[in-house]
């Protein structure tokens, strides 16, 4: 029986490079933005209801060192190439998939293969799930009809791009709602595959409450399925465009979350290079997530980059002026433009054409409205210095007087699935709770070792572990936040500040607490 294994840097022999736009295949990922809502994550036993998010539009991207220039107008790991390999009893994975449609559609790499199973009444939830995937005709039919992939039941379509679409999914064991981005391999050329691979690699290195989380990648012969956090809050851009500028009181906590996310990236030697309001998504009325890492890349200390990418209104002057640039300083400039947009409702640099806008950006000419406070204006000016050696860095932004009362979100603790922790630390408490839930599903530490940790998001057991850990960390973070944040007084609710953000009716009350965007 043919089994399919993911390998980088080789084309599947039946797939020819697409003549479509080089990177369009994954730029649906730019706005197949799907983030997770940050509310308290209840670990449910009953299936959640479906909810929707704004439909996205696709955009084009370019890869570092492969594209000369690219300008943007507007849930697992994804390898760059796919090669079928013959698996035999003496060299490969034993095959238990007897149904032809199942074999064509379900990833042999991602889905674990159960061993000799007991009677159904004695089986764990995990064993029953494997048994259904292998032998249940109804499940095979769902797979063939595109209603199921691996451990995920697929629901309504959330959005679509040129070569991809995003569907709502529910994980069979955890009942967690996720966003599943489905990409057609045949429509992805070499450049698009490289960008997608880079995006996944970046997401694998990050673990922060304000950055969308990658759970699993399910591979089939013809498609790649990225399973990520799901959220229904919509874009910051749409929110400001429809409701107008934010007050400084409302903008501060949101901007602090974005700064926290960017600081986390920079601490991991990652740069985003496409920060903009369209790539900031609401996961709850008061929480946002940074999404879309197609332009992100790993950099060495003081390394200069050369590819011009991103959105013109947010582009730093050195992108037009110099042959190379610092990725971190480009991110800081974009943060300055973003804060201006949040407080004013428009971007600072205007022009009838991109060429006119380019001149304004290079000269650093913009005007702050009189209603902007002195300290907010100083912070914006510090981030929008045309001279890179005078521009603020991320630490300056965090310590600025205007943000003195802000709470900067801490990164999640990184806990490897196959490491046992015996001390009395927070890691130990999280790890113990995660494994208690995993054991209830019938998944043990030994199974993770057997399943080969190197598969990362391409393994269903690892994907389940990541979802459970995400649920537990989110729940514990919410408890900690509630303990340190006093409840608002009645006067502050009636007279108070966050006017538009308090309108929680905009969000589905039954929505999942998680979500994505690629």
Short mmCIF file of C-alpha atoms in Angstrom, two decimals:
data_model
loop_
_atom_site.label_atom_id
_atom_site.label_comp_id
_atom_site.label_asym_id
_atom_site.label_seq_id
_atom_site.Cartn_x
_atom_site.Cartn_y
_atom_site.Cartn_z
CA UNK A 1 0.00 0.00 0.00
CA UNK A 2 1.27 3.49 -0.79
CA UNK A 3 1.83 5.75 2.19
CA UNK A 4 2.63 9.42 1.85
CA UNK A 5 5.45 11.05 3.66
CA UNK A 6 6.26 14.76 3.81
CA UNK A 7 9.68 15.81 2.59
CA UNK A 8 11.01 19.31 2.04
CA UNK A 9 12.48 20.68 -1.19
CA UNK A 10 11.04 18.14 -3.65
CA UNK A 11 7.98 18.38 -5.86
CA UNK A 12 5.39 15.67 -5.91
CA UNK A 13 5.87 14.05 -9.31
CA UNK A 14 2.26 14.66 -10.29
CA UNK A 15 2.24 18.34 -9.34
CA UNK A 16 3.46 20.95 -11.78
CA UNK A 17 4.29 24.51 -10.75
CA UNK A 18 1.30 26.79 -11.10
CA UNK A 19 1.29 29.65 -13.56
CA UNK A 20 -0.75 31.66 -11.12
CA UNK A 21 0.71 34.48 -9.06
CA UNK A 22 3.83 33.14 -7.35
CA UNK A 23 2.83 33.53 -3.78
CA UNK A 24 -0.91 33.82 -4.04
CA UNK A 25 -1.42 30.28 -2.85
CA UNK A 26 -0.58 31.17 0.68
CA UNK A 27 -1.58 34.77 0.78
CA UNK A 28 -5.03 33.62 1.51
CA UNK A 29 -3.11 32.99 4.70
CA UNK A 30 -2.62 36.73 5.10
CA UNK A 31 -6.27 37.14 5.65
CA UNK A 32 -7.48 33.68 6.20
CA UNK A 33 -6.98 35.35 9.52
CA UNK A 34 -8.35 33.34 12.20
CA UNK A 35 -7.50 33.96 15.75
CA UNK A 36 -8.42 32.61 19.05
CA UNK A 37 -10.67 34.20 21.43
CA UNK A 38 -8.96 34.77 24.70
CA UNK A 39 -11.72 34.21 27.11
CA UNK A 40 -11.58 31.46 29.63
CA UNK A 41 -11.17 28.21 27.82
CA UNK A 42 -13.51 25.64 29.24
CA UNK A 43 -12.46 22.11 28.52
CA UNK A 44 -15.74 20.79 27.26
CA UNK A 45 -17.19 17.37 26.78
CA UNK A 46 -20.13 18.52 24.68
CA UNK A 47 -19.68 19.53 21.03
CA UNK A 48 -19.49 23.31 20.59
CA UNK A 49 -21.66 25.22 18.17
CA UNK A 50 -20.28 26.73 15.02
CA UNK A 51 -19.78 30.46 14.57
CA UNK A 52 -18.35 32.51 11.74
CA UNK A 53 -15.83 35.23 11.14
CA UNK A 54 -15.43 37.82 8.44
CA UNK A 55 -14.76 36.46 5.00
CA UNK A 56 -11.23 37.09 3.92
CA UNK A 57 -9.60 38.13 0.72
CA UNK A 58 -6.31 36.78 -0.51
CA UNK A 59 -3.16 38.79 -1.07
CA UNK A 60 0.17 38.17 -2.64
CA UNK A 61 3.49 37.72 -0.87
CA UNK A 62 7.11 37.43 -1.71
CA UNK A 63 9.88 35.42 -0.11
CA UNK A 64 13.16 36.77 1.20
CA UNK A 65 16.01 36.52 -1.32
CA UNK A 66 13.68 35.16 -3.98
CA UNK A 67 11.53 38.14 -4.92
CA UNK A 68 12.81 41.48 -6.01
CA UNK A 69 9.84 43.47 -4.77
CA UNK A 70 6.39 42.91 -3.46
CA UNK A 71 3.79 45.31 -2.16
CA UNK A 72 0.62 44.16 -0.45
CA UNK A 73 -2.66 45.90 -1.28
CA UNK A 74 -4.75 44.34 1.43
CA UNK A 75 -5.17 24.61 11.54
CA UNK A 76 0.55 21.78 11.95
CA UNK A 77 3.45 22.31 9.80
CA UNK A 78 3.51 22.71 6.04
CA UNK A 79 6.39 21.18 4.15
CA UNK A 80 7.55 22.52 0.83
CA UNK A 81 7.48 19.38 -1.23
CA UNK A 82 5.66 16.07 -1.15
CA UNK A 83 7.02 12.72 -2.29
CA UNK A 84 5.15 9.40 -2.16
CA UNK A 85 7.11 6.56 -0.66
CA UNK A 86 6.39 2.86 -0.62
CA UNK A 87 6.02 1.54 2.93
CA UNK A 88 6.62 -2.13 3.60
CA UNK A 89 6.25 -4.25 6.68
CA UNK A 90 10.00 -4.37 7.23
CA UNK A 91 10.76 -0.70 6.62
CA UNK A 92 7.81 1.53 7.21
CA UNK A 93 4.60 2.17 8.99
CA UNK A 94 2.14 -0.74 9.19
CA UNK A 95 -1.04 -0.02 7.29
CA UNK A 96 -4.47 -0.31 8.88
CA UNK A 97 -6.41 1.86 6.44
CA UNK A 98 -8.42 -0.57 4.38
CA UNK A 99 -10.84 1.91 2.91
CA UNK A 100 -9.66 3.37 -0.40
CA UNK A 101 -11.25 6.79 0.08
CA UNK A 102 -9.71 7.02 3.52
CA UNK A 103 -6.27 6.21 2.16
CA UNK A 104 -6.56 8.89 -0.51
CA UNK A 105 -7.71 11.57 1.86
CA UNK A 106 -6.27 11.11 5.34
CA UNK A 107 -2.65 11.85 6.12
CA UNK A 108 -0.71 8.69 6.80
CA UNK A 109 1.95 10.78 8.50
CA UNK A 110 -0.31 12.81 10.77
CA UNK A 111 -2.71 10.12 11.87
CA UNK A 112 -1.32 7.58 14.32
CA UNK A 113 -2.09 3.96 13.59
CA UNK A 114 -3.63 2.07 16.46
CA UNK A 115 -2.21 -1.22 17.69
CA UNK A 116 -4.31 -4.33 18.32
CA UNK A 117 -7.46 -2.90 19.88
CA UNK A 118 -9.71 -4.39 22.51
CA UNK A 119 -13.47 -4.63 22.47
CA UNK A 120 -15.16 -1.25 21.92
CA UNK A 121 -16.53 -1.19 25.46
CA UNK A 122 -13.02 -1.37 26.91
CA UNK A 123 -11.42 1.16 24.60
CA UNK A 124 -10.32 4.65 25.50
CA UNK A 125 -11.62 7.69 23.64
CA UNK A 126 -8.40 7.76 21.63
CA UNK A 127 -8.69 4.09 20.68
CA UNK A 128 -12.32 4.52 19.67
CA UNK A 129 -11.37 7.50 17.50
CA UNK A 130 -8.69 5.45 15.75
CA UNK A 131 -11.09 2.53 15.31
CA UNK A 132 -13.66 4.81 13.70
CA UNK A 133 -11.12 6.33 11.35
CA UNK A 134 -9.97 2.89 10.27
CA UNK A 135 -13.20 0.92 10.07
CA UNK A 136 -16.35 3.05 10.36
CA UNK A 137 -18.08 3.37 6.93
CA UNK A 138 -19.84 6.58 8.00
CA UNK A 139 -16.52 8.17 8.91
CA UNK A 140 -15.05 7.02 5.60
CA UNK A 141 -17.96 8.67 3.83
CA UNK A 142 -17.38 11.94 5.72
CA UNK A 143 -13.71 11.82 4.76
CA UNK A 144 -14.55 11.21 1.10
CA UNK A 145 -17.03 14.12 1.12
CA UNK A 146 -14.54 16.49 2.73
CA UNK A 147 -16.45 16.70 6.01
CA UNK A 148 -13.67 15.23 8.11
CA UNK A 149 -9.89 15.25 8.12
CA UNK A 150 -7.98 13.30 10.75
CA UNK A 151 -9.42 14.00 14.19
CA UNK A 152 -11.32 17.04 12.93
CA UNK A 153 -14.95 17.30 11.88
CA UNK A 154 -15.33 20.13 9.35
CA UNK A 155 -18.14 22.67 9.46
CA UNK A 156 -19.08 25.86 7.68
CA UNK A 157 -16.72 27.84 5.47
CA UNK A 158 -15.26 30.89 7.19
CA UNK A 159 -13.51 32.47 4.24
CA UNK A 160 -11.78 31.82 0.94
CA UNK A 161 -8.81 33.08 -1.03
CA UNK A 162 -7.63 32.42 -4.57
CA UNK A 163 -6.14 29.02 -3.80
CA UNK A 164 -7.26 28.24 -0.28
CA UNK A 165 -10.28 28.26 1.96
CA UNK A 166 -10.81 28.22 5.70
CA UNK A 167 -13.37 26.05 7.45
CA UNK A 168 -14.48 25.78 11.02
CA UNK A 169 -13.50 22.50 12.62
CA UNK A 170 -14.04 20.65 15.89
CA UNK A 171 -11.40 18.37 17.37
CA UNK A 172 -12.96 14.99 18.11
CA UNK A 173 -11.37 14.44 21.52
CA UNK A 174 -11.03 17.91 23.04
CA UNK A 175 -14.17 19.41 21.41
CA UNK A 176 -12.07 22.52 20.73
CA UNK A 177 -13.21 24.65 17.83
CA UNK A 178 -10.39 25.39 15.40
CA UNK A 179 -9.87 27.07 12.07
CA UNK A 180 -8.63 24.80 9.30
CA UNK A 181 -6.97 26.39 6.31
CA UNK A 182 -7.16 24.09 3.30
CA UNK A 183 -4.65 24.62 0.49
CA UNK A 184 -4.50 22.91 -2.89
CA UNK A 185 -0.96 21.69 -3.56
CA UNK A 186 -1.43 21.74 -7.32
CA UNK A 187 -2.00 25.50 -7.25
CA UNK A 188 1.06 26.29 -5.14
CA UNK A 189 4.25 27.10 -7.03
CA UNK A 190 7.75 26.91 -5.59
CA UNK A 191 7.77 30.45 -4.23
CA UNK A 192 4.41 29.99 -2.54
CA UNK A 193 5.53 26.75 -0.93
CA UNK A 194 8.67 28.40 0.44
CA UNK A 195 6.66 31.24 1.93
CA UNK A 196 4.25 28.82 3.52
CA UNK A 197 7.07 26.75 4.96
CA UNK A 198 8.67 29.87 6.41
CA UNK A 199 5.38 30.95 7.94
CA UNK A 200 4.91 27.61 9.65
CA UNK A 201 8.48 27.57 10.91
CA UNK A 202 7.97 31.01 12.46
CA UNK A 203 4.74 29.98 14.14
CA UNK A 204 6.44 26.91 15.58
CA UNK A 205 8.91 29.15 17.43
CA UNK A 206 6.29 31.37 19.08
CA UNK A 207 4.13 30.76 22.14
CA UNK A 208 2.31 33.92 23.20
CA UNK A 209 -1.31 34.76 24.13
CA UNK A 210 -1.41 37.57 21.55
CA UNK A 211 -0.02 35.49 18.68
CA UNK A 212 -2.18 33.00 16.84
CA UNK A 213 -1.35 29.40 17.75
CA UNK A 214 -0.58 26.57 15.34
CA UNK A 215 -1.84 23.16 16.45
CA UNK A 216 -1.42 20.63 13.67
CA UNK A 217 -0.77 20.07 9.99
CA UNK A 218 -2.69 17.29 8.27
CA UNK A 219 -1.27 16.26 4.92
CA UNK A 220 -3.07 14.47 2.09
CA UNK A 221 -2.11 13.59 -1.47
CA UNK A 222 -3.63 16.78 -2.86
CA UNK A 223 -4.08 19.18 0.06
CA UNK A 224 -2.42 20.72 3.09
CA UNK A 225 -4.60 21.42 6.13
CA UNK A 226 -3.32 23.89 8.72
CA UNK A 227 -5.13 23.65 12.03
CA UNK A 228 -4.92 26.79 14.13
CA UNK A 229 -6.70 28.81 16.80
CA UNK A 230 -10.12 30.05 15.86
CA UNK A 231 -11.72 33.41 16.70
CA UNK A 232 -14.60 35.41 15.37
CA UNK A 233 -13.81 38.97 16.34
CA UNK A 234 -12.76 40.35 12.98
CA UNK A 235 -9.97 42.71 11.97
CA UNK A 236 -8.89 45.82 13.84
CA UNK A 237 -8.93 47.60 10.48
CA UNK A 238 -12.59 46.77 9.90
CA UNK A 239 -13.49 47.77 13.43
CA UNK A 240 -11.87 51.23 13.13
CA UNK A 241 -13.15 51.70 9.58
CA UNK A 242 -16.74 51.01 10.63
CA UNK A 243 -16.78 52.63 14.08
CA UNK A 244 -14.12 55.31 13.88
CA UNK A 245 -10.96 56.06 15.85
CA UNK A 246 -10.37 54.68 19.33
CA UNK A 247 -9.98 56.79 22.43
CA UNK A 248 -6.53 56.68 24.00
CA UNK A 249 -7.99 54.80 26.98
CA UNK A 250 -9.33 52.10 24.66
CA UNK A 251 -6.29 51.99 22.39
CA UNK A 252 -3.68 51.59 25.14
CA UNK A 253 -4.47 48.03 26.30
CA UNK A 254 -4.89 46.81 22.73
CA UNK A 255 -1.67 48.42 21.55
CA UNK A 256 0.15 47.02 24.59
CA UNK A 257 -0.91 43.51 23.54
CA UNK A 258 0.41 44.07 20.02
CA UNK A 259 3.69 45.43 21.42
CA UNK A 260 3.92 42.35 23.67
CA UNK A 261 3.49 40.07 20.66
CA UNK A 262 6.15 41.92 18.64
CA UNK A 263 8.53 41.91 21.63
CA UNK A 264 8.04 38.14 21.90
CA UNK A 265 8.90 37.73 18.22
CA UNK A 266 12.01 39.89 18.47
CA UNK A 267 13.16 37.97 21.55
CA UNK A 268 13.02 34.80 19.40
CA UNK A 269 15.03 36.51 16.60
CA UNK A 270 11.93 36.71 14.42
CA UNK A 271 10.65 39.74 12.55
CA UNK A 272 7.12 40.11 11.21
CA UNK A 273 7.58 42.64 8.36
CA UNK A 274 3.86 43.02 7.69
CA UNK A 275 2.38 44.60 10.81
CA UNK A 276 -0.83 46.43 9.97
CA UNK A 277 -4.39 46.80 11.22
CA UNK A 278 -5.58 44.07 8.84
CA UNK A 279 -3.23 41.61 10.56
CA UNK A 280 -4.51 42.33 14.07
CA UNK A 281 -7.60 40.32 14.94
CA UNK A 282 -10.02 40.55 17.85
CA UNK A 283 -10.43 37.34 19.81
CA UNK A 284 -12.64 39.01 22.42
CA UNK A 285 -13.86 42.57 22.90
CA UNK A 286 -10.69 43.41 24.82
CA UNK A 287 -8.07 41.07 23.37
CA UNK A 288 -6.30 41.02 20.02
CA UNK A 289 -3.94 38.65 18.26
CA UNK A 290 -1.19 39.25 15.74
CA UNK A 291 -1.60 37.06 12.67
CA UNK A 292 -0.21 36.38 9.21
CA UNK A 293 3.44 35.44 9.28
CA UNK A 294 4.02 34.95 5.56
CA UNK A 295 6.68 37.70 5.47
CA UNK A 296 8.23 36.76 8.80
CA UNK A 297 11.75 35.42 8.92
CA UNK A 298 14.44 34.33 11.34
CA UNK A 299 17.34 36.78 11.56
CA UNK A 300 20.78 36.78 13.09
CA UNK A 301 21.76 39.58 15.46
CA UNK A 302 22.21 42.84 13.48
CA UNK A 303 21.46 40.99 10.23
CA UNK A 304 20.21 43.21 7.41
CA UNK A 305 17.48 42.08 5.00
CA UNK A 306 16.95 43.01 1.36
CA UNK A 307 13.49 41.95 0.24
CA UNK A 308 10.93 44.76 -0.01
CA UNK A 309 7.65 43.43 1.30
CA UNK A 310 4.60 44.55 3.20
CA UNK A 311 1.91 47.18 2.74
CA UNK A 312 2.84 50.65 1.36
CA UNK A 313 1.09 52.76 4.03
CA UNK A 314 3.05 50.89 6.73
CA UNK A 315 6.37 50.69 4.87
CA UNK A 316 9.43 52.27 6.52
CA UNK A 317 11.44 54.81 4.46
CA UNK A 318 14.52 52.58 4.32
CA UNK A 319 12.51 50.06 2.30
CA UNK A 320 12.32 52.66 -0.50
CA UNK A 321 15.66 54.31 0.17
CA UNK A 322 18.25 51.69 1.08
CA UNK A 323 19.44 48.40 -0.36
CA UNK A 324 19.16 46.68 3.02
CA UNK A 325 17.33 47.24 6.27
CA UNK A 326 16.85 46.04 9.84
CA UNK A 327 13.75 43.88 10.19
CA UNK A 328 13.20 44.92 13.81
CA UNK A 329 13.26 48.64 12.97
CA UNK A 330 10.83 48.09 10.10
CA UNK A 331 8.47 46.47 12.63
CA UNK A 332 8.83 49.49 14.96
CA UNK A 333 7.94 51.90 12.13
CA UNK A 334 4.85 49.83 11.34
CA UNK A 335 3.85 49.95 15.02
CA UNK A 336 4.04 53.75 14.85
CA UNK A 337 1.76 53.82 11.81
CA UNK A 338 -0.59 51.38 13.52
CA UNK A 339 -0.89 53.47 16.70
CA UNK A 340 -1.56 56.59 14.61
CA UNK A 341 -4.29 54.69 12.75
CA UNK A 342 -5.90 53.51 15.98
CA UNK A 343 -6.00 57.03 17.47
CA UNK A 344 -6.80 59.03 14.32
CA UNK A 345 -8.71 56.59 12.11
CA UNK A 346 -6.43 56.99 9.06
CA UNK A 347 -2.79 56.26 8.34
CA UNK A 348 -0.33 59.18 8.68
CA UNK A 349 1.17 59.21 5.18
CA UNK A 350 -1.19 60.05 2.35
CA UNK A 351 -0.87 60.41 -1.39
CA UNK A 352 -2.93 60.20 -4.55
CA UNK A 353 -0.58 57.48 -5.79
CA UNK A 354 1.89 55.08 -4.23
CA UNK A 355 4.66 57.30 -5.61
CA UNK A 356 3.22 60.32 -3.77
CA UNK A 357 2.91 58.29 -0.59
CA UNK A 358 6.50 57.11 -0.99
CA UNK A 359 7.73 60.73 -1.05
CA UNK A 360 5.79 61.57 2.12
CA UNK A 361 7.15 58.49 3.89
CA UNK A 362 10.76 59.18 2.92
CA UNK A 363 10.45 62.77 4.13
CA UNK A 364 8.67 61.66 7.30
CA UNK A 365 5.94 64.26 6.84
CA UNK A 366 2.78 63.71 8.84
CA UNK A 367 0.56 65.84 11.07
CA UNK A 368 -0.79 64.90 14.48
CA UNK A 369 -4.32 66.14 15.27
CA UNK A 370 -4.60 68.52 18.22
CA UNK A 371 -6.69 66.06 20.24
CA UNK A 372 -3.78 63.59 20.46
CA UNK A 373 -2.15 63.88 23.89
CA UNK A 374 1.43 65.12 24.16
CA UNK A 375 2.78 61.77 25.40
CA UNK A 376 0.96 59.74 22.75
CA UNK A 377 2.29 62.10 20.10
CA UNK A 378 5.84 61.75 21.40
CA UNK A 379 5.61 57.96 21.26
CA UNK A 380 4.33 58.04 17.68
CA UNK A 381 7.10 60.46 16.65
CA UNK A 382 9.71 58.23 18.30
CA UNK A 383 8.58 55.23 16.27
CA UNK A 384 8.33 57.23 13.01
CA UNK A 385 11.86 58.64 12.92
CA UNK A 386 13.18 58.42 9.37
CA UNK A 387 16.76 58.03 10.66
CA UNK A 388 17.01 54.42 11.79
CA UNK A 389 19.67 55.17 14.41
CA UNK A 390 17.26 57.59 16.13
CA UNK A 391 14.17 55.39 15.93
CA UNK A 392 12.78 53.84 19.10
CA UNK A 393 13.31 50.16 19.83
CA UNK A 394 10.77 47.80 21.34
CA UNK A 395 12.00 48.33 24.91
CA UNK A 396 11.65 52.09 24.55
CA UNK A 397 8.09 51.60 23.38
CA UNK A 398 7.23 49.39 26.37
CA UNK A 399 8.75 51.84 28.87
CA UNK A 400 7.31 54.98 27.33
CA UNK A 401 5.41 57.25 29.71
CA UNK A 402 2.20 56.99 27.68
CA UNK A 403 2.12 53.23 28.33
CA UNK A 404 3.05 53.43 32.01
CA UNK A 405 -0.28 51.93 33.17
CA UNK A 406 -0.39 49.15 30.56
CA UNK A 407 -0.17 45.47 31.33
CA UNK A 408 2.14 43.67 28.90
CA UNK A 409 1.11 40.09 28.31
CA UNK A 410 3.62 37.45 29.35
CA UNK A 411 4.61 34.67 27.00
CA UNK A 412 3.20 31.23 27.60
CA UNK A 413 5.59 28.80 29.24
CA UNK A 414 7.10 26.43 26.68
CA UNK A 415 6.65 22.86 27.86
CA UNK A 416 7.77 19.95 25.71
CA UNK A 417 5.27 17.14 25.49
CA UNK A 418 7.71 14.34 26.30
CA UNK A 419 9.44 15.98 29.27
CA UNK A 420 8.38 15.02 32.80
CA UNK A 421 8.50 17.86 35.34
CA UNK A 422 8.70 16.95 39.03
CA UNK A 423 9.28 20.31 40.74
CA UNK A 424 6.59 22.56 42.25
CA UNK A 425 6.74 25.25 39.58
CA UNK A 426 4.00 26.69 37.38
CA UNK A 427 5.31 24.49 34.57
CA UNK A 428 4.72 21.45 36.75
CA UNK A 429 1.16 22.50 37.57
CA UNK A 430 0.35 23.05 33.89
CA UNK A 431 2.05 19.84 32.85
CA UNK A 432 0.24 17.77 35.48
CA UNK A 433 -3.14 19.13 34.47
CA UNK A 434 -2.43 18.60 30.78
CA UNK A 435 -1.41 15.00 31.29
CA UNK A 436 -4.36 14.26 33.52
CA UNK A 437 -6.63 15.26 30.64
CA UNK A 438 -4.50 13.43 28.06
CA UNK A 439 -4.60 10.25 30.16
CA UNK A 440 -8.38 10.54 30.36
CA UNK A 441 -8.42 10.46 26.57
CA UNK A 442 -6.22 7.36 26.63
CA UNK A 443 -2.98 9.04 25.51
CA UNK A 444 0.17 8.36 27.55
CA UNK A 445 3.66 9.85 27.63
CA UNK A 446 5.02 6.62 26.19
CA UNK A 447 2.81 7.03 23.12
CA UNK A 448 4.33 10.45 22.46
CA UNK A 449 7.80 8.99 22.53
CA UNK A 450 6.73 6.16 20.25
CA UNK A 451 5.05 8.54 17.83
CA UNK A 452 8.34 10.38 17.24
CA UNK A 453 8.49 13.92 18.58
CA UNK A 454 10.35 15.09 15.48
CA UNK A 455 7.10 15.05 13.50
CA UNK A 456 5.99 18.18 15.36
CA UNK A 457 2.64 19.44 14.08
CA UNK A 458 2.42 16.60 11.56
CA UNK A 459 1.38 14.16 14.27
CA UNK A 460 -2.18 13.81 15.57
CA UNK A 461 -1.12 12.98 19.13
CA UNK A 462 1.13 16.04 19.25
CA UNK A 463 -1.73 18.10 17.83
CA UNK A 464 -4.02 16.86 20.60
CA UNK A 465 -1.39 17.65 23.22
CA UNK A 466 -1.00 21.19 21.90
CA UNK A 467 -4.73 21.83 22.00
CA UNK A 468 -5.04 20.52 25.56
CA UNK A 469 -2.02 22.56 26.68
CA UNK A 470 -3.50 25.62 24.98
CA UNK A 471 -6.79 25.11 26.82
CA UNK A 472 -5.09 24.65 30.18
CA UNK A 473 -2.73 27.61 29.78
CA UNK A 474 -5.55 29.86 28.68
CA UNK A 475 -7.71 28.80 31.61
CA UNK A 476 -4.92 29.32 34.15
CA UNK A 477 -3.95 32.68 32.65
CA UNK A 478 -7.56 33.83 32.91
CA UNK A 479 -7.72 32.79 36.58
CA UNK A 480 -4.46 34.64 37.31
CA UNK A 481 -5.68 37.76 35.52
CA UNK A 482 -8.98 37.73 37.42
CA UNK A 483 -7.10 37.54 40.73
CA UNK A 484 -4.89 40.54 40.00
CA UNK A 485 -7.53 42.72 38.30
CA UNK A 486 -10.17 44.23 40.63
CA UNK A 487 -13.71 44.31 39.23
CA UNK A 488 -14.72 47.69 37.75
CA UNK A 489 -16.91 49.97 39.83
CA UNK A 490 -20.46 50.63 38.74
CA UNK A 491 -19.58 54.25 37.97
CA UNK A 492 -16.79 53.23 35.64
CA UNK A 493 -19.18 50.96 33.80
CA UNK A 494 -21.85 53.58 33.32
CA UNK A 495 -19.60 56.62 32.76
CA UNK A 496 -16.54 54.88 31.75
CA UNK A 497 -14.15 54.51 29.32
CA UNK A 498 -14.19 51.62 26.92
CA UNK A 499 -17.38 52.58 25.17
CA UNK A 500 -17.23 50.63 21.94
CA UNK A 501 -15.19 47.74 23.30
CA UNK A 502 -17.78 47.04 25.98
CA UNK A 503 -20.31 46.05 23.34
CA UNK A 504 -19.82 42.34 23.72
CA UNK A 505 -23.00 41.62 21.84
CA UNK A 506 -20.86 41.97 18.70
CA UNK A 507 -19.27 38.65 19.60
CA UNK A 508 -21.07 35.35 19.55
CA UNK A 509 -21.72 34.34 23.15
CA UNK A 510 -21.26 30.68 22.29
CA UNK A 511 -18.12 31.15 20.27
CA UNK A 512 -15.02 29.12 20.97
CA UNK A 513 -12.29 30.64 23.04
CA UNK A 514 -9.74 29.89 20.39
CA UNK A 515 -8.93 30.79 16.80
CA UNK A 516 -6.30 31.59 13.92
CA UNK A 517 -4.90 33.34 10.94
CA UNK A 518 -2.40 32.52 8.34
#
